[in-house]
Amino acid sequence: MSHQDVTRQLAAWIVGCRLADIPASVQTEGVRTFFNWMGCAVGGARHETVDRALAGISPFAGKPQATIIGRGERLDVPNAALINGISSHVLDYDDTHLKTIIHPAGPVASALLAAAEYQPMSGADFLNALIVGVEVECRIGNSVYPAHYDRGWHITGTTGVFGAAAAVGHMLKLDETQMTWALGIAATQASGLREMFGTMCKSLHPGAAARNGGLAAFLAKAGFDSSLQAIEAPRGFANVLSTKQDYNEILGGLGQTWEAGLNSYKPFACGIVIHPTIDGCQQLREELGDAVNSIAAVRLRTHPLVLELTGKRTPKTGLETKFSVFHAAACALLRGDGSPTAFTDEAANAPEIIALRDKVDATSDTSIHEASVVIEVRFDDGRVIEKTIERAIGSHDKPLSNAHLERKFAHQSGLVVGEEVTQALMALCWRLPELADAGEIARASVPAGLRDAAE
Amino acid sequence: MSHQDVTRQLAAWIVGCRLADIPASVQTEGVRTFFNWMGCAVGGARHETVDRALAGISPFAGKPQATIIGRGERLDVPNAALINGISSHVLDYDDTHLKTIIHPAGPVASALLAAAEYQPMSGADFLNALIVGVEVECRIGNSVYPAHYDRGWHITGTTGVFGAAAAVGHMLKLDETQMTWALGIAATQASGLREMFGTMCKSLHPGAAARNGGLAAFLAKAGFDSSLQAIEAPRGFANVLSTKQDYNEILGGLGQTWEAGLNSYKPFACGIVIHPTIDGCQQLREELGDAVNSIAAVRLRTHPLVLELTGKRTPKTGLETKFSVFHAAACALLRGDGSPTAFTDEAANAPEIIALRDKVDATSDTSIHEASVVIEVRFDDGRVIEKTIERAIGSHDKPLSNAHLERKFAHQSGLVVGEEVTQALMALCWRLPELADAGEIARASVPAGLRDAAE
């Protein structure tokens, strides 16, 4: 295939992709992707990161066209996309395309659902556009990963803007040239630095990608033009932002093999490298019962990335606990918790967690798989047991079941909008492909009392 | 100085810089910077690039807080900043920081003037913030240029977002930590690819920088946090977007030497490399009179960048003529024109210009300075004359006079808003430092008839 024509060929595929062309298994994964995204967006809706972003942008917002998920406010489409992109990522609890560690739904679903409230569309069309957007984002990610990520780009932001443009462009029925422009307008806004990890700006990345990518599609529809080779040109996205460019990852098997079918969902509200440890410690807690109170020492043998990314010994804030495998182990052993409530200021400073955390040690072992861990527990009486996690829950080989996705959704959403709204919202999300108006789901995320207050 | 603390030290300087600390000559250049920007923003206000951008974003715009320069519409602050940033750059007629080829005013003045209509401020405070923004933008540019530009980044976009954040942050009186956050929020949105040159997206870059940088300041004011080392961290702006990082260019002599005093203004509405040729051909036209009609051949000896960037032999559209030194020479010889009217579809297809254009030849000569050209003209009768331009008008050594800036402003603005509005607007721009309300200038750019129509 020609490397002179990557962007245009990709645009042609986007424009032509129909739901009937997408395998049933990928459609099912698309619904799970959306379901998981909605739970996370509701779960994060009241985070102070969202409060502050809203405070910053609200004076400038336009007509109340679209819902802020889980809240009473309504904003114009691009600003709603921005805020929902932040909410859905802020708890580090969203989805992961494991090959690239892109969190695919944040940019795409946030842009698309806000647009769907402005220009109503069926759930089937929505699902079609969502899958197309995720596919585009992950394929572009594959083409530049890992060099692009290693250089310091937060790949969810830089590729998410393409996914959002593709999804909204699909719903707007852009023609091939307009879609090529939309990808170009997206490309030239690709941004997001890994330096921002640990700050509010990390969540800004999927939010900005959703806003900018969605607007790119609306601009292209209005005739705003762009390069026709924005991805592959010598001074285009792939060459400027990466030293690796494998365009076969973008065009090869397009419509035949599906990255959108490989999405995974976090069982725990933190970086994926700690997941095996939490999984193992939760299992140990089930098995040990009260004996967790007589632990003398815990030794973890982990993949080297674990200590590189999450080696913080004495986290003092909720945010810092996400970067401490020691905290995560202690909290899972004592409380069985790996959800957002495990990574709060309260948990960071709970004396019993601190006491156990200080008994946890970890060593790096290059023979350990990324999805594995070996946990050795020594008790006060000298007894020693060992637990090996071969593949953590949520990893490629152990996907979360729908029932688990529901427990995850219900727990985090229930804390924010209550049980009743949560149950109705979950039911509606599963029914996405049948809905006449996909935007209905957005509005269903807001408790009636809040809706009335805002009107 | 410590390289661990570049962003914070820069933020501290921004926060503390008062107009009284700025030398009079730099203040004067600041007013000229603003004057030239306003003329360009009015001149570009009716360009189809602006029409299409407005059509794309208008459905989502907020309250009519700020003026679209030279037009009747009013938009919310970030969207007005976006559009005015596009208008002021779209004719390629704006300003240039020659060391980095940043066009400094577009992102900074567009963000600041829109904000000044929302939160009124004196002309003196406006000038202070404008100069601070330009200084920040150009210093960050110096720290990464040329490697950053060579990699493919449109440096006006990538550094403009910092300038806009600094300027708006200054007017909002952010404290040092908030200003550090604002620079960080800006850093993680830095974007804009050189691949977009020749498309509408080129002008989107200063517009998006104005919007995103201004919003970064408002977000920081609302407590939205960011990295404190966004520029210098291993995965921060300078390391991720460039292979060169010279932090002494950012912090060295800060407040003592002024990049903002080195701004230059384009005498011609095209890339700066063609300016010596246009200057020389205009002079030849004055000297030759009717003899320009008996030219047999024109031979240009130019700096190598001229043919690399503007070697297009047969431009067919106005946009393409900006990339043709052949067209520019012919149009300057026949019409004496290097203004926006020289780079239109009409000019591209005028038979007499095409005829002369085809007689123009150019060769690269590494001994020729970037601001120089040697023009050899042979006439039908065999006579040959030669014109050497040592330094083109508008270059560092031959700055445009205020009178020339006024002619430039009046010509392009008069075509869009008429003579009367133009004269009043120019007078107001010169009086910027004395004004009680800087936003008054924005409103004065709109003819009364358009204002009434929009209300």
CSV table of N, CA and C in Angstrom, one decimal, chain B residues 10-116:
chain,number,residue,atom,x,y,z
B,10,LEU,N,10.4,31.4,35.6
B,10,LEU,CA,9.8,32.2,34.6
B,10,LEU,C,8.5,32.8,35.1
B,11,ALA,N,7.7,31.9,35.8
B,11,ALA,CA,6.4,32.3,36.4
B,11,ALA,C,6.6,33.5,37.4
B,12,ALA,N,7.6,33.3,38.2
B,12,ALA,CA,7.9,34.4,39.2
B,12,ALA,C,8.2,35.7,38.5
B,13,TRP,N,8.9,35.7,37.4
B,13,TRP,CA,9.2,36.9,36.7
B,13,TRP,C,7.9,37.5,36.1
B,14,ILE,N,7.1,36.7,35.5
B,14,ILE,CA,5.9,37.1,34.8
B,14,ILE,C,5.0,37.9,35.9
B,15,VAL,N,4.9,37.2,37.0
B,15,VAL,CA,4.0,37.7,38.1
B,15,VAL,C,4.5,39.1,38.5
B,16,GLY,N,5.8,39.3,38.6
B,16,GLY,CA,6.4,40.5,39.1
B,16,GLY,C,6.6,41.6,38.2
B,17,CYS,N,6.5,41.4,36.9
B,17,CYS,CA,6.9,42.4,35.9
B,17,CYS,C,5.9,43.5,35.8
B,18,ARG,N,6.3,44.7,36.0
B,18,ARG,CA,5.5,45.9,36.0
B,18,ARG,C,5.9,46.8,34.8
B,19,LEU,N,5.0,47.6,34.3
B,19,LEU,CA,5.2,48.4,33.1
B,19,LEU,C,6.5,49.3,33.4
B,20,ALA,N,6.6,49.8,34.6
B,20,ALA,CA,7.7,50.7,34.9
B,20,ALA,C,9.0,50.0,34.8
B,21,ASP,N,9.0,48.6,34.8
B,21,ASP,CA,10.3,47.9,34.7
B,21,ASP,C,10.7,47.7,33.2
B,22,ILE,N,9.8,48.1,32.3
B,22,ILE,CA,10.0,47.8,30.9
B,22,ILE,C,10.6,49.1,30.3
B,23,PRO,N,11.7,49.0,29.6
B,23,PRO,CA,12.3,50.2,29.0
B,23,PRO,C,11.4,50.8,28.0
B,24,ALA,N,11.5,52.1,27.9
B,24,ALA,CA,10.6,52.9,27.0
B,24,ALA,C,10.7,52.4,25.6
B,25,SER,N,11.8,52.0,25.1
B,25,SER,CA,11.9,51.6,23.7
B,25,SER,C,11.2,50.3,23.5
B,26,VAL,N,11.2,49.4,24.5
B,26,VAL,CA,10.4,48.2,24.4
B,26,VAL,C,8.9,48.4,24.5
B,27,GLN,N,8.5,49.4,25.3
B,27,GLN,CA,7.1,49.8,25.4
B,27,GLN,C,6.7,50.3,24.0
B,28,THR,N,7.5,51.1,23.4
B,28,THR,CA,7.2,51.6,22.1
B,28,THR,C,7.0,50.5,21.1
B,29,GLU,N,7.9,49.5,21.1
B,29,GLU,CA,7.8,48.4,20.2
B,29,GLU,C,6.5,47.6,20.5
B,30,GLY,N,6.1,47.5,21.8
B,30,GLY,CA,4.9,46.9,22.2
B,30,GLY,C,3.7,47.5,21.5
B,31,VAL,N,3.7,48.8,21.5
B,31,VAL,CA,2.5,49.5,20.9
B,31,VAL,C,2.5,49.3,19.4
B,32,ARG,N,3.7,49.3,18.8
B,32,ARG,CA,3.8,49.0,17.4
B,32,ARG,C,3.4,47.5,17.1
B,33,THR,N,3.7,46.6,18.0
B,33,THR,CA,3.3,45.2,17.8
B,33,THR,C,1.8,45.1,17.8
B,34,PHE,N,1.2,45.9,18.8
B,34,PHE,CA,-0.3,45.8,18.9
B,34,PHE,C,-0.9,46.5,17.6
B,35,PHE,N,-0.4,47.6,17.3
B,35,PHE,CA,-0.9,48.4,16.1
B,35,PHE,C,-0.9,47.5,14.9
B,36,ASN,N,0.2,46.9,14.6
B,36,ASN,CA,0.4,46.0,13.4
B,36,ASN,C,-0.6,44.8,13.5
B,37,TRP,N,-0.7,44.2,14.7
B,37,TRP,CA,-1.6,43.1,14.8
B,37,TRP,C,-3.0,43.5,14.5
B,38,MET,N,-3.5,44.6,15.0
B,38,MET,CA,-4.9,45.1,14.8
B,38,MET,C,-5.1,45.3,13.3
B,39,GLY,N,-4.2,45.9,12.6
B,39,GLY,CA,-4.4,46.1,11.2
B,39,GLY,C,-4.5,44.8,10.5
B,40,CYS,N,-3.7,43.8,10.8
B,40,CYS,CA,-3.8,42.5,10.2
B,40,CYS,C,-5.1,41.8,10.5
B,41,ALA,N,-5.5,41.9,11.8
B,41,ALA,CA,-6.8,41.2,12.2
B,41,ALA,C,-8.0,41.8,11.4
B,42,VAL,N,-8.0,43.1,11.3
B,42,VAL,CA,-9.1,43.7,10.5
B,42,VAL,C,-8.9,43.3,9.0
B,43,GLY,N,-7.7,43.3,8.5
B,43,GLY,CA,-7.5,43.0,7.1
B,43,GLY,C,-7.9,41.6,6.8
B,44,GLY,N,-7.7,40.6,7.7
B,44,GLY,CA,-8.1,39.2,7.5
B,44,GLY,C,-9.5,38.9,7.8
B,45,ALA,N,-10.2,39.8,8.4
B,45,ALA,CA,-11.5,39.5,9.0
B,45,ALA,C,-12.5,38.9,8.1
B,46,ARG,N,-12.4,39.2,6.8
B,46,ARG,CA,-13.5,38.7,5.9
B,46,ARG,C,-12.9,37.5,5.0
B,47,HIS,N,-11.8,37.0,5.4
B,47,HIS,CA,-11.2,35.9,4.6
B,47,HIS,C,-12.1,34.6,4.8
B,48,GLU,N,-12.1,33.8,3.7
B,48,GLU,CA,-13.0,32.7,3.8
B,48,GLU,C,-12.6,31.7,4.9
B,49,THR,N,-11.3,31.7,5.2
B,49,THR,CA,-10.8,30.9,6.3
B,49,THR,C,-11.6,31.2,7.6
B,50,VAL,N,-11.7,32.5,7.8
B,50,VAL,CA,-12.4,33.0,9.0
B,50,VAL,C,-13.9,32.7,8.9
B,51,ASP,N,-14.5,32.9,7.8
B,51,ASP,CA,-15.9,32.6,7.6
B,51,ASP,C,-16.2,31.1,7.9
B,52,ARG,N,-15.3,30.2,7.5
B,52,ARG,CA,-15.6,28.8,7.7
B,52,ARG,C,-15.3,28.4,9.2
B,53,ALA,N,-14.3,29.0,9.8
B,53,ALA,CA,-14.1,28.7,11.2
B,53,ALA,C,-15.3,29.2,12.0
B,54,LEU,N,-15.8,30.4,11.7
B,54,LEU,CA,-17.0,30.9,12.4
B,54,LEU,C,-18.2,30.0,12.2
B,55,ALA,N,-18.4,29.6,11.0
B,55,ALA,CA,-19.5,28.7,10.7
B,55,ALA,C,-19.4,27.4,11.5
B,56,GLY,N,-18.2,26.9,11.7
B,56,GLY,CA,-17.9,25.6,12.4
B,56,GLY,C,-18.2,25.8,13.9
B,57,ILE,N,-17.8,26.9,14.5
B,57,ILE,CA,-17.8,27.0,15.9
B,57,ILE,C,-19.1,27.8,16.4
B,58,SER,N,-19.7,28.6,15.6
B,58,SER,CA,-20.8,29.5,16.1
B,58,SER,C,-21.9,28.7,16.8
B,59,PRO,N,-22.3,27.5,16.3
B,59,PRO,CA,-23.4,26.9,17.0
B,59,PRO,C,-23.1,26.6,18.5
B,60,PHE,N,-21.8,26.6,18.8
B,60,PHE,CA,-21.5,26.2,20.2
B,60,PHE,C,-21.0,27.4,21.1
B,61,ALA,N,-21.0,28.6,20.5
B,61,ALA,CA,-20.4,29.7,21.1
B,61,ALA,C,-21.2,30.2,22.3
B,62,GLY,N,-20.6,30.8,23.3
B,62,GLY,CA,-21.3,31.3,24.5
B,62,GLY,C,-21.7,32.7,24.3
B,63,LYS,N,-21.8,33.4,25.5
B,63,LYS,CA,-22.3,34.8,25.5
B,63,LYS,C,-21.5,35.7,24.6
B,64,PRO,N,-22.1,36.8,24.1
B,64,PRO,CA,-21.3,37.7,23.2
B,64,PRO,C,-20.4,38.6,24.1
B,65,GLN,N,-19.4,38.0,24.6
B,65,GLN,CA,-18.5,38.8,25.5
B,65,GLN,C,-17.5,39.6,24.8
B,66,ALA,N,-17.1,39.2,23.6
B,66,ALA,CA,-15.9,39.8,23.0
B,66,ALA,C,-16.1,40.0,21.5
B,67,THR,N,-15.5,41.0,21.0
B,67,THR,CA,-15.6,41.3,19.6
B,67,THR,C,-14.8,40.4,18.6
B,68,ILE,N,-15.5,40.1,17.5
B,68,ILE,CA,-14.7,39.5,16.4
B,68,ILE,C,-14.2,40.8,15.6
B,69,ILE,N,-12.9,40.9,15.6
B,69,ILE,CA,-12.3,42.2,15.0
B,69,ILE,C,-12.8,42.4,13.6
B,70,GLY,N,-13.3,43.6,13.4
B,70,GLY,CA,-13.7,43.9,12.0
B,70,GLY,C,-15.1,43.4,11.5
B,71,ARG,N,-15.8,42.7,12.4
B,71,ARG,CA,-17.0,42.0,12.1
B,71,ARG,C,-18.1,42.4,13.1
B,72,GLY,N,-19.3,42.0,12.7
B,72,GLY,CA,-20.5,42.3,13.6
B,72,GLY,C,-20.7,41.3,14.7
B,73,GLU,N,-20.2,40.0,14.5
B,73,GLU,CA,-20.5,39.0,15.5
B,73,GLU,C,-19.7,39.2,16.8
B,74,ARG,N,-20.3,38.8,17.9
B,74,ARG,CA,-19.5,38.8,19.1
B,74,ARG,C,-19.6,37.3,19.7
B,75,LEU,N,-18.5,36.9,20.3
B,75,LEU,CA,-18.5,35.5,20.8
B,75,LEU,C,-18.0,35.5,22.3
B,76,ASP,N,-18.1,34.4,22.9
B,76,ASP,CA,-17.4,34.2,24.2
B,76,ASP,C,-15.9,34.4,24.1
B,77,VAL,N,-15.3,34.7,25.2
B,77,VAL,CA,-13.8,35.0,25.2
B,77,VAL,C,-12.9,34.0,24.5
B,78,PRO,N,-13.0,32.7,24.8
B,78,PRO,CA,-12.0,31.8,24.1
B,78,PRO,C,-12.3,31.7,22.6
B,79,ASN,N,-13.6,31.7,22.2
B,79,ASN,CA,-13.8,31.6,20.8
B,79,ASN,C,-13.5,32.9,20.1
B,80,ALA,N,-13.7,34.0,20.7
B,80,ALA,CA,-13.2,35.3,20.0
B,80,ALA,C,-11.7,35.3,19.9
B,81,ALA,N,-11.0,34.8,20.9
B,81,ALA,CA,-9.5,34.7,20.8
B,81,ALA,C,-9.1,33.8,19.6
B,82,LEU,N,-9.9,32.7,19.5
B,82,LEU,CA,-9.6,31.7,18.4
B,82,LEU,C,-9.8,32.4,17.1
B,83,ILE,N,-10.9,33.1,16.9
B,83,ILE,CA,-11.1,33.7,15.6
B,83,ILE,C,-10.2,34.8,15.3
B,84,ASN,N,-10.0,35.7,16.2
B,84,ASN,CA,-9.1,36.8,16.0
B,84,ASN,C,-7.6,36.3,15.7
B,85,GLY,N,-7.3,35.2,16.4
B,85,GLY,CA,-5.9,34.7,16.1
B,85,GLY,C,-5.8,34.2,14.7
B,86,ILE,N,-6.9,33.6,14.2
B,86,ILE,CA,-6.9,33.2,12.8
B,86,ILE,C,-6.9,34.4,11.8
B,87,SER,N,-7.7,35.4,12.1
B,87,SER,CA,-7.8,36.6,11.2
B,87,SER,C,-6.5,37.3,11.1
B,88,SER,N,-5.8,37.4,12.2
B,88,SER,CA,-4.6,38.2,12.2
B,88,SER,C,-3.4,37.5,11.5
B,89,HIS,N,-3.5,36.2,11.2
B,89,HIS,CA,-2.4,35.5,10.6
B,89,HIS,C,-2.7,35.0,9.2
B,90,VAL,N,-4.0,35.1,8.8
B,90,VAL,CA,-4.4,34.4,7.6
B,90,VAL,C,-3.8,35.0,6.3
B,91,LEU,N,-3.5,36.3,6.4
B,91,LEU,CA,-2.9,36.9,5.2
B,91,LEU,C,-1.4,36.8,5.2
B,92,ASP,N,-0.8,36.2,6.1
B,92,ASP,CA,0.7,36.0,6.2
B,92,ASP,C,1.3,37.4,6.2
B,93,TYR,N,0.7,38.3,6.9
B,93,TYR,CA,1.1,39.7,6.8
B,93,TYR,C,1.5,40.3,8.2
B,94,ASP,N,1.6,39.4,9.2
B,94,ASP,CA,1.7,39.9,10.6
B,94,ASP,C,3.1,40.2,11.0
B,95,ASP,N,3.5,39.9,12.1
B,95,ASP,CA,4.8,40.3,12.7
B,95,ASP,C,5.8,39.1,12.7
B,96,THR,N,7.0,39.3,12.9
B,96,THR,CA,8.0,38.2,12.9
B,96,THR,C,9.1,38.5,13.9
B,97,HIS,N,9.3,37.6,14.9
B,97,HIS,CA,10.5,37.6,15.7
B,97,HIS,C,11.6,36.8,14.9
B,98,LEU,N,12.5,37.6,14.3
B,98,LEU,CA,13.3,37.1,13.2
B,98,LEU,C,14.2,35.9,13.7
B,99,LYS,N,14.6,35.9,15.0
B,99,LYS,CA,15.5,34.8,15.4
B,99,LYS,C,14.8,33.4,15.4
B,100,THR,N,13.5,33.4,15.5
B,100,THR,CA,12.8,32.1,15.6
B,100,THR,C,11.7,32.0,14.6
B,101,ILE,N,11.5,33.0,13.8
B,101,ILE,CA,10.3,33.2,12.9
B,101,ILE,C,9.0,32.9,13.6
B,102,ILE,N,8.9,33.1,14.9
B,102,ILE,CA,7.6,33.2,15.6
B,102,ILE,C,6.9,34.4,15.1
B,103,HIS,N,5.6,34.3,14.9
B,103,HIS,CA,4.7,35.5,14.7
B,103,HIS,C,4.1,35.8,16.1
B,104,PRO,N,4.7,36.7,16.8
B,104,PRO,CA,4.4,36.8,18.3
B,104,PRO,C,3.0,37.3,18.6
B,105,ALA,N,2.5,38.3,17.9
B,105,ALA,CA,1.3,39.0,18.4
B,105,ALA,C,0.0,38.1,18.3
B,106,GLY,N,-0.1,37.3,17.2
B,106,GLY,CA,-1.3,36.5,17.0
B,106,GLY,C,-1.8,35.8,18.2
B,107,PRO,N,-1.1,34.9,18.8
B,107,PRO,CA,-1.6,34.2,20.0
B,107,PRO,C,-1.8,35.2,21.2
B,108,VAL,N,-0.9,36.1,21.4
B,108,VAL,CA,-0.9,36.9,22.6
B,108,VAL,C,-2.0,37.9,22.6
B,109,ALA,N,-1.9,38.8,21.6
B,109,ALA,CA,-2.9,39.9,21.5
B,109,ALA,C,-4.3,39.4,21.4
B,110,SER,N,-4.5,38.3,20.6
B,110,SER,CA,-5.8,37.8,20.4
B,110,SER,C,-6.4,37.3,21.7
B,111,ALA,N,-5.6,36.6,22.5
B,111,ALA,CA,-6.1,36.1,23.8
B,111,ALA,C,-6.4,37.3,24.8
B,112,LEU,N,-5.5,38.2,24.8
B,112,LEU,CA,-5.5,39.3,25.7
B,112,LEU,C,-6.7,40.2,25.5
B,113,LEU,N,-6.9,40.6,24.2
B,113,LEU,CA,-7.9,41.6,23.9
B,113,LEU,C,-9.3,41.0,24.2
B,114,ALA,N,-9.5,39.8,23.9
B,114,ALA,CA,-10.8,39.1,24.1
B,114,ALA,C,-11.0,39.1,25.7
B,115,ALA,N,-10.0,38.8,26.4
B,115,ALA,CA,-10.1,38.8,27.9
B,115,ALA,C,-10.4,40.1,28.4
B,116,ALA,N,-9.8,41.1,27.8
B,116,ALA,CA,-9.9,42.5,28.3
B,116,ALA,C,-11.3,43.1,28.1
